[in-house]
């Protein structure tokens, strides 16, 4: 419910629009940390009217948020919305874009299961047809595989500890953000909420694996992690995933890697270097949820040896590498193929289905 503006500071969204962010992409100023915090506190409280909120979101998109603003928004989200449930395992937090894919297969379920079978616990989180794209997310692939998804955070943590793979459902662990669904949908374009929800970190993981479209944005996200008071990542890897998702692209993929106390390192992954001669079109599917689930099940059972099998193994290896459970992608790839061949990956999927 809306709260009276006097319960906040001196910066209602309309004033921020007039005096700071609303003058256009070239002349707008950035907010300081306290201004950004107050703005998002007001938004989460339902205080701004619809027109002002839409204008503010669009102004932020025009001018482009800096890392300080994004860190402030993230901290408010963590303080006022995110319900964390920390498993005993220390998983890799995979924060794919919540608005999903609409062209290529979602490989992260298979990759996460492979990593879990190899001893690297993995957490994924998503909503359900999130704006603006409202395409297929993790949730629907898991459901097609017969895995429960509408879990409370404590159940999600138990899933990680019992199987090595866990799914956290946004309406349950990030309910105030979920309450913004209709207003985000009416915008018709992405807002900064699409950015910060991917680092909600409901499992309080130490390692984050995320995706980006351009290297400059990856650097901004790593600066967000550095500047946040509420995120405790000690390691973060961002890469140019397919459709902005956490799947390595066939061909060339740019990667940005950061460890606490160290400078960011960027490098490239070439799938051809791992004996994988494939193009993006080779991973396209017609029905994202159904086809991704079918492909995942066939790869994990060892019944499929094609580009999809290679891609799932490589992405599983990358999750092992992200948590530093293997020294290289080559070592991780060998381990990934071993757990598929010996039935361990299939066993994890069966445990998930029985959970």
GROMACS .gro file of C-alpha atoms in nm:
model
  355
    1UNK     CA    1   0.000   0.000   0.000
    2UNK     CA    2   0.109   0.358  -0.062
    3UNK     CA    3   0.281   0.541   0.222
    4UNK     CA    4   0.281   0.914   0.285
    5UNK     CA    5   0.580   1.079   0.121
    6UNK     CA    6   0.680   1.250   0.448
    7UNK     CA    7   0.783   0.908   0.581
    8UNK     CA    8   1.072   0.923   0.334
    9UNK     CA    9   1.335   1.189   0.271
   10UNK     CA   10   1.322   1.496   0.048
   11UNK     CA   11   1.334   1.325  -0.292
   12UNK     CA   12   0.999   1.208  -0.430
   13UNK     CA   13   1.028   1.068  -0.781
   14UNK     CA   14   0.871   1.376  -0.939
   15UNK     CA   15   1.142   1.598  -0.789
   16UNK     CA   16   1.412   1.356  -0.902
   17UNK     CA   17   1.267   1.373  -1.252
   18UNK     CA   18   1.262   1.753  -1.253
   19UNK     CA   19   1.597   1.820  -1.092
   20UNK     CA   20   1.818   1.518  -1.161
   21UNK     CA   21   1.737   1.235  -1.401
   22UNK     CA   22   1.458   1.358  -1.627
   23UNK     CA   23   1.619   1.604  -1.865
   24UNK     CA   24   1.711   1.350  -2.135
   25UNK     CA   25   1.988   1.100  -2.210
   26UNK     CA   26   2.260   1.361  -2.274
   27UNK     CA   27   2.191   1.618  -2.002
   28UNK     CA   28   2.052   1.409  -1.715
   29UNK     CA   29   2.256   1.375  -1.398
   30UNK     CA   30   2.318   1.063  -1.193
   31UNK     CA   31   2.163   1.028  -0.850
   32UNK     CA   32   2.375   0.992  -0.542
   33UNK     CA   33   2.340   0.676  -0.338
   34UNK     CA   34   2.086   0.814  -0.090
   35UNK     CA   35   1.868   0.956  -0.367
   36UNK     CA   36   1.864   0.622  -0.546
   37UNK     CA   37   1.789   0.435  -0.222
   38UNK     CA   38   1.498   0.664  -0.142
   39UNK     CA   39   1.361   0.638  -0.494
   40UNK     CA   40   1.346   0.260  -0.481
   41UNK     CA   41   1.211   0.258  -0.124
   42UNK     CA   42   0.925   0.474  -0.247
   43UNK     CA   43   0.867   0.243  -0.545
   44UNK     CA   44   0.857  -0.070  -0.328
   45UNK     CA   45   0.615   0.103  -0.089
   46UNK     CA   46   0.379   0.181  -0.378
   47UNK     CA   47   0.408   0.555  -0.317
   48UNK     CA   48   0.456   0.701  -0.670
   49UNK     CA   49   0.159   0.728  -0.902
   50UNK     CA   50   0.165   0.521  -1.220
   51UNK     CA   51   0.262   0.805  -1.453
   52UNK     CA   52   0.550   0.925  -1.237
   53UNK     CA   53   0.680   0.571  -1.187
   54UNK     CA   54   0.674   0.499  -1.561
   55UNK     CA   55   0.850   0.827  -1.637
   56UNK     CA   56   1.116   0.756  -1.374
   57UNK     CA   57   1.184   0.407  -1.506
   58UNK     CA   58   1.210   0.538  -1.860
   59UNK     CA   59   1.440   0.824  -1.758
   60UNK     CA   60   1.669   0.574  -1.588
   61UNK     CA   61   1.674   0.369  -1.908
   62UNK     CA   62   1.757   0.675  -2.120
   63UNK     CA   63   2.039   0.804  -1.906
   64UNK     CA   64   2.167   0.455  -1.808
   65UNK     CA   65   2.219   0.378  -1.442
   66UNK     CA   66   2.569   0.382  -1.305
   67UNK     CA   67   2.697   0.114  -1.067
   68UNK     CA   68   2.636   0.326  -0.757
   69UNK     CA   69   2.268   0.364  -0.841
   70UNK     CA   70   2.234  -0.006  -0.924
   71UNK     CA   71   2.406  -0.100  -0.597
   72UNK     CA   72   2.166   0.124  -0.406
   73UNK     CA   73   1.864  -0.034  -0.576
   74UNK     CA   74   2.005  -0.381  -0.507
   75UNK     CA   75   2.060  -0.307  -0.140
   76UNK     CA   76   1.704  -0.183  -0.097
   77UNK     CA   77   1.573  -0.494  -0.274
   78UNK     CA   78   1.779  -0.717  -0.045
   79UNK     CA   79   1.664  -0.527   0.265
   80UNK     CA   80   1.295  -0.493   0.186
   81UNK     CA   81   1.201  -0.781  -0.041
   82UNK     CA   82   1.446  -1.073  -0.063
   83UNK     CA   83   1.385  -1.367   0.170
   84UNK     CA   84   1.707  -1.567   0.183
   85UNK     CA   85   1.744  -1.935   0.269
   86UNK     CA   86   2.105  -2.047   0.280
   87UNK     CA   87   2.176  -2.415   0.216
   88UNK     CA   88   2.460  -2.592   0.393
   89UNK     CA   89   2.625  -2.632   0.055
   90UNK     CA   90   2.784  -2.322  -0.095
   91UNK     CA   91   2.637  -2.316  -0.446
   92UNK     CA   92   2.714  -2.120  -0.759
   93UNK     CA   93   2.439  -1.859  -0.796
   94UNK     CA   94   2.321  -1.856  -1.160
   95UNK     CA   95   2.129  -1.539  -1.237
   96UNK     CA   96   2.000  -1.564  -1.591
   97UNK     CA   97   1.785  -1.286  -1.733
   98UNK     CA   98   1.443  -1.343  -1.583
   99UNK     CA   99   1.248  -1.255  -1.897
  100UNK     CA  100   1.367  -1.573  -2.063
  101UNK     CA  101   1.454  -1.701  -2.408
  102UNK     CA  102   1.249  -1.723  -2.725
  103UNK     CA  103   1.487  -1.875  -2.982
  104UNK     CA  104   1.750  -2.112  -2.843
  105UNK     CA  105   1.734  -2.400  -2.596
  106UNK     CA  106   1.779  -2.330  -2.226
  107UNK     CA  107   2.086  -2.531  -2.135
  108UNK     CA  108   2.134  -2.417  -1.775
  109UNK     CA  109   1.918  -2.688  -1.621
  110UNK     CA  110   2.122  -2.963  -1.783
  111UNK     CA  111   2.447  -2.779  -1.713
  112UNK     CA  112   2.354  -2.727  -1.349
  113UNK     CA  113   2.260  -3.092  -1.304
  114UNK     CA  114   2.588  -3.202  -1.462
  115UNK     CA  115   2.782  -2.969  -1.233
  116UNK     CA  116   2.588  -3.094  -0.930
  117UNK     CA  117   2.667  -3.454  -1.023
  118UNK     CA  118   3.035  -3.357  -1.039
  119UNK     CA  119   3.025  -3.206  -0.688
  120UNK     CA  120   2.958  -2.840  -0.771
  121UNK     CA  121   2.625  -2.734  -0.614
  122UNK     CA  122   2.425  -2.491  -0.829
  123UNK     CA  123   2.133  -2.257  -0.765
  124UNK     CA  124   1.913  -2.107  -1.035
  125UNK     CA  125   1.631  -1.858  -0.982
  126UNK     CA  126   1.361  -1.707  -1.201
  127UNK     CA  127   1.006  -1.583  -1.214
  128UNK     CA  128   0.725  -1.673  -1.450
  129UNK     CA  129   0.705  -1.492  -1.789
  130UNK     CA  130   0.867  -1.178  -1.649
  131UNK     CA  131   0.830  -0.851  -1.848
  132UNK     CA  132   0.933  -0.718  -2.088
  133UNK     CA  133   1.002  -1.019  -2.309
  134UNK     CA  134   0.786  -1.260  -2.101
  135UNK     CA  135   0.958  -1.554  -2.270
  136UNK     CA  136   1.049  -1.897  -2.132
  137UNK     CA  137   1.259  -1.906  -1.812
  138UNK     CA  138   1.413  -2.185  -1.605
  139UNK     CA  139   1.083  -2.252  -1.430
  140UNK     CA  140   0.906  -2.391  -1.735
  141UNK     CA  141   1.190  -2.622  -1.838
  142UNK     CA  142   1.200  -2.767  -1.487
  143UNK     CA  143   0.824  -2.818  -1.488
  144UNK     CA  144   0.842  -3.001  -1.820
  145UNK     CA  145   1.099  -3.229  -1.656
  146UNK     CA  146   0.861  -3.302  -1.370
  147UNK     CA  147   1.048  -3.094  -1.110
  148UNK     CA  148   0.858  -2.889  -0.850
  149UNK     CA  149   0.920  -2.517  -0.889
  150UNK     CA  150   0.673  -2.325  -0.670
  151UNK     CA  151   0.881  -2.371  -0.358
  152UNK     CA  152   0.924  -2.165  -0.045
  153UNK     CA  153   1.284  -2.049   0.008
  154UNK     CA  154   1.350  -2.304   0.281
  155UNK     CA  155   1.239  -2.583   0.048
  156UNK     CA  156   1.470  -2.450  -0.222
  157UNK     CA  157   1.763  -2.463   0.020
  158UNK     CA  158   1.670  -2.821   0.111
  159UNK     CA  159   1.661  -2.906  -0.260
  160UNK     CA  160   2.021  -2.785  -0.295
  161UNK     CA  161   2.141  -2.990   0.000
  162UNK     CA  162   1.954  -3.305  -0.102
  163UNK     CA  163   2.031  -3.303  -0.475
  164UNK     CA  164   2.311  -3.051  -0.542
  165UNK     CA  165   2.079  -2.840  -0.760
  166UNK     CA  166   1.824  -2.589  -0.635
  167UNK     CA  167   1.554  -2.367  -0.784
  168UNK     CA  168   1.434  -2.050  -0.610
  169UNK     CA  169   1.103  -1.903  -0.727
  170UNK     CA  170   1.083  -1.524  -0.741
  171UNK     CA  171   0.728  -1.475  -0.604
  172UNK     CA  172   0.832  -1.672  -0.294
  173UNK     CA  173   1.178  -1.526  -0.223
  174UNK     CA  174   1.141  -1.176  -0.374
  175UNK     CA  175   0.771  -1.097  -0.320
  176UNK     CA  176   0.781  -0.717  -0.324
  177UNK     CA  177   0.961  -0.722  -0.659
  178UNK     CA  178   0.703  -0.971  -0.783
  179UNK     CA  179   0.432  -0.723  -0.682
  180UNK     CA  180   0.572  -0.484  -0.947
  181UNK     CA  181   0.486  -0.730  -1.226
  182UNK     CA  182   0.184  -0.546  -1.368
  183UNK     CA  183   0.351  -0.205  -1.366
  184UNK     CA  184   0.663  -0.348  -1.530
  185UNK     CA  185   0.444  -0.517  -1.790
  186UNK     CA  186   0.275  -0.187  -1.877
  187UNK     CA  187   0.615  -0.027  -1.945
  188UNK     CA  188   0.674  -0.243  -2.252
  189UNK     CA  189   1.055  -0.216  -2.210
  190UNK     CA  190   1.307  -0.340  -1.959
  191UNK     CA  191   1.374  -0.138  -1.646
  192UNK     CA  192   1.656  -0.145  -1.394
  193UNK     CA  193   1.454  -0.406  -1.203
  194UNK     CA  194   1.544  -0.655  -1.480
  195UNK     CA  195   1.909  -0.591  -1.395
  196UNK     CA  196   1.905  -0.611  -1.018
  197UNK     CA  197   1.674  -0.913  -0.982
  198UNK     CA  198   1.943  -1.133  -1.138
  199UNK     CA  199   2.172  -1.063  -0.838
  200UNK     CA  200   1.905  -1.112  -0.570
  201UNK     CA  201   2.116  -1.407  -0.443
  202UNK     CA  202   1.847  -1.588  -0.242
  203UNK     CA  203   2.089  -1.863  -0.134
  204UNK     CA  204   2.356  -1.617  -0.008
  205UNK     CA  205   2.608  -1.780  -0.240
  206UNK     CA  206   2.969  -1.668  -0.254
  207UNK     CA  207   3.001  -1.711  -0.632
  208UNK     CA  208   2.780  -1.553  -0.897
  209UNK     CA  209   2.759  -1.656  -1.262
  210UNK     CA  210   2.571  -1.407  -1.477
  211UNK     CA  211   2.540  -1.285  -1.832
  212UNK     CA  212   2.565  -0.959  -2.026
  213UNK     CA  213   2.530  -0.819  -2.375
  214UNK     CA  214   2.840  -0.595  -2.377
  215UNK     CA  215   3.164  -0.602  -2.179
  216UNK     CA  216   3.106  -0.248  -2.047
  217UNK     CA  217   2.788  -0.374  -1.883
  218UNK     CA  218   2.974  -0.666  -1.723
  219UNK     CA  219   3.219  -0.419  -1.572
  220UNK     CA  220   2.926  -0.217  -1.439
  221UNK     CA  221   2.774  -0.530  -1.282
  222UNK     CA  222   3.102  -0.619  -1.113
  223UNK     CA  223   3.123  -0.263  -0.981
  224UNK     CA  224   2.767  -0.310  -0.851
  225UNK     CA  225   2.886  -0.619  -0.660
  226UNK     CA  226   3.184  -0.428  -0.523
  227UNK     CA  227   2.976  -0.130  -0.413
  228UNK     CA  228   2.678  -0.316  -0.268
  229UNK     CA  229   2.649  -0.329   0.111
  230UNK     CA  230   2.414  -0.631   0.096
  231UNK     CA  231   2.579  -0.867  -0.152
  232UNK     CA  232   2.854  -1.091  -0.021
  233UNK     CA  233   2.986  -1.238  -0.344
  234UNK     CA  234   3.360  -1.298  -0.326
  235UNK     CA  235   3.377  -1.406  -0.690
  236UNK     CA  236   3.171  -1.316  -0.996
  237UNK     CA  237   3.191  -1.421  -1.360
  238UNK     CA  238   2.983  -1.257  -1.631
  239UNK     CA  239   2.979  -1.363  -1.994
  240UNK     CA  240   2.799  -1.294  -2.321
  241UNK     CA  241   2.536  -1.562  -2.295
  242UNK     CA  242   2.296  -1.663  -2.568
  243UNK     CA  243   1.996  -1.428  -2.565
  244UNK     CA  244   2.141  -1.275  -2.249
  245UNK     CA  245   2.106  -1.608  -2.068
  246UNK     CA  246   2.369  -1.805  -1.877
  247UNK     CA  247   2.458  -2.032  -2.172
  248UNK     CA  248   2.795  -1.996  -2.345
  249UNK     CA  249   2.753  -1.902  -2.710
  250UNK     CA  250   2.874  -2.131  -2.988
  251UNK     CA  251   3.180  -1.972  -3.144
  252UNK     CA  252   3.313  -1.671  -2.956
  253UNK     CA  253   3.213  -1.573  -2.601
  254UNK     CA  254   3.355  -1.278  -2.406
  255UNK     CA  255   3.405  -1.338  -2.031
  256UNK     CA  256   3.467  -1.099  -1.739
  257UNK     CA  257   3.602  -1.261  -1.421
  258UNK     CA  258   3.648  -1.098  -1.081
  259UNK     CA  259   3.772  -1.214  -0.742
  260UNK     CA  260   3.748  -1.005  -0.428
  261UNK     CA  261   4.059  -0.794  -0.386
  262UNK     CA  262   4.163  -0.846  -0.747
  263UNK     CA  263   4.117  -0.652  -1.070
  264UNK     CA  264   3.869  -0.764  -1.331
  265UNK     CA  265   4.010  -0.997  -1.596
  266UNK     CA  266   3.849  -1.038  -1.935
  267UNK     CA  267   3.914  -1.310  -2.192
  268UNK     CA  268   3.745  -1.514  -2.465
  269UNK     CA  269   3.614  -1.868  -2.492
  270UNK     CA  270   3.615  -2.029  -2.837
  271UNK     CA  271   3.404  -2.344  -2.856
  272UNK     CA  272   3.612  -2.467  -3.151
  273UNK     CA  273   3.909  -2.495  -2.916
  274UNK     CA  274   3.717  -2.768  -2.731
  275UNK     CA  275   3.642  -2.963  -3.048
  276UNK     CA  276   3.292  -2.818  -3.084
  277UNK     CA  277   3.215  -2.714  -3.439
  278UNK     CA  278   2.876  -2.550  -3.397
  279UNK     CA  279   2.689  -2.229  -3.472
  280UNK     CA  280   2.414  -2.051  -3.282
  281UNK     CA  281   2.156  -2.190  -3.522
  282UNK     CA  282   2.252  -2.541  -3.413
  283UNK     CA  283   2.105  -2.473  -3.068
  284UNK     CA  284   1.775  -2.324  -3.189
  285UNK     CA  285   1.450  -2.498  -3.097
  286UNK     CA  286   1.081  -2.445  -3.174
  287UNK     CA  287   0.916  -2.490  -2.834
  288UNK     CA  288   1.163  -2.355  -2.577
  289UNK     CA  289   1.024  -2.527  -2.267
  290UNK     CA  290   0.927  -2.862  -2.418
  291UNK     CA  291   1.227  -2.899  -2.649
  292UNK     CA  292   1.475  -2.783  -2.383
  293UNK     CA  293   1.337  -3.037  -2.138
  294UNK     CA  294   1.348  -3.318  -2.392
  295UNK     CA  295   1.704  -3.233  -2.491
  296UNK     CA  296   1.812  -3.207  -2.127
  297UNK     CA  297   1.665  -3.546  -2.037
  298UNK     CA  298   1.823  -3.714  -2.340
  299UNK     CA  299   2.167  -3.562  -2.274
  300UNK     CA  300   2.166  -3.650  -1.904
  301UNK     CA  301   2.065  -4.010  -1.977
  302UNK     CA  302   2.349  -4.044  -2.226
  303UNK     CA  303   2.108  -4.098  -2.515
  304UNK     CA  304   2.214  -3.790  -2.708
  305UNK     CA  305   2.555  -3.703  -2.850
  306UNK     CA  306   2.532  -3.388  -3.059
  307UNK     CA  307   2.579  -3.012  -3.035
  308UNK     CA  308   2.334  -2.992  -2.745
  309UNK     CA  309   2.528  -3.256  -2.552
  310UNK     CA  310   2.853  -3.067  -2.614
  311UNK     CA  311   2.697  -2.737  -2.507
  312UNK     CA  312   2.550  -2.879  -2.185
  313UNK     CA  313   2.883  -3.042  -2.095
  314UNK     CA  314   3.075  -2.719  -2.161
  315UNK     CA  315   2.832  -2.509  -1.959
  316UNK     CA  316   2.844  -2.762  -1.677
  317UNK     CA  317   3.222  -2.738  -1.684
  318UNK     CA  318   3.199  -2.358  -1.667
  319UNK     CA  319   2.995  -2.382  -1.346
  320UNK     CA  320   3.262  -2.608  -1.196
  321UNK     CA  321   3.527  -2.358  -1.302
  322UNK     CA  322   3.328  -2.065  -1.160
  323UNK     CA  323   3.334  -2.226  -0.815
  324UNK     CA  324   3.701  -2.318  -0.867
  325UNK     CA  325   3.630  -2.689  -0.832
  326UNK     CA  326   3.840  -2.752  -1.143
  327UNK     CA  327   4.151  -2.571  -1.262
  328UNK     CA  328   4.041  -2.530  -1.622
  329UNK     CA  329   3.749  -2.572  -1.859
  330UNK     CA  330   3.929  -2.869  -2.012
  331UNK     CA  331   3.935  -3.045  -1.676
  332UNK     CA  332   3.574  -2.953  -1.613
  333UNK     CA  333   3.468  -3.079  -1.954
  334UNK     CA  334   3.630  -3.416  -1.887
  335UNK     CA  335   3.455  -3.434  -1.552
  336UNK     CA  336   3.120  -3.335  -1.710
  337UNK     CA  337   3.139  -3.611  -1.966
  338UNK     CA  338   3.236  -3.863  -1.698
  339UNK     CA  339   2.928  -3.792  -1.482
  340UNK     CA  340   2.702  -3.822  -1.786
  341UNK     CA  341   2.864  -4.149  -1.894
  342UNK     CA  342   2.852  -4.311  -1.550
  343UNK     CA  343   2.488  -4.219  -1.482
  344UNK     CA  344   2.555  -3.969  -1.202
  345UNK     CA  345   2.389  -3.680  -1.388
  346UNK     CA  346   2.081  -3.888  -1.459
  347UNK     CA  347   2.065  -3.979  -1.089
  348UNK     CA  348   2.062  -3.610  -0.989
  349UNK     CA  349   1.773  -3.544  -1.226
  350UNK     CA  350   1.583  -3.836  -1.077
  351UNK     CA  351   1.646  -3.698  -0.727
  352UNK     CA  352   1.508  -3.361  -0.839
  353UNK     CA  353   1.200  -3.524  -0.983
  354UNK     CA  354   1.143  -3.710  -0.657
  355UNK     CA  355   1.199  -3.406  -0.434
   0.00000   0.00000   0.00000
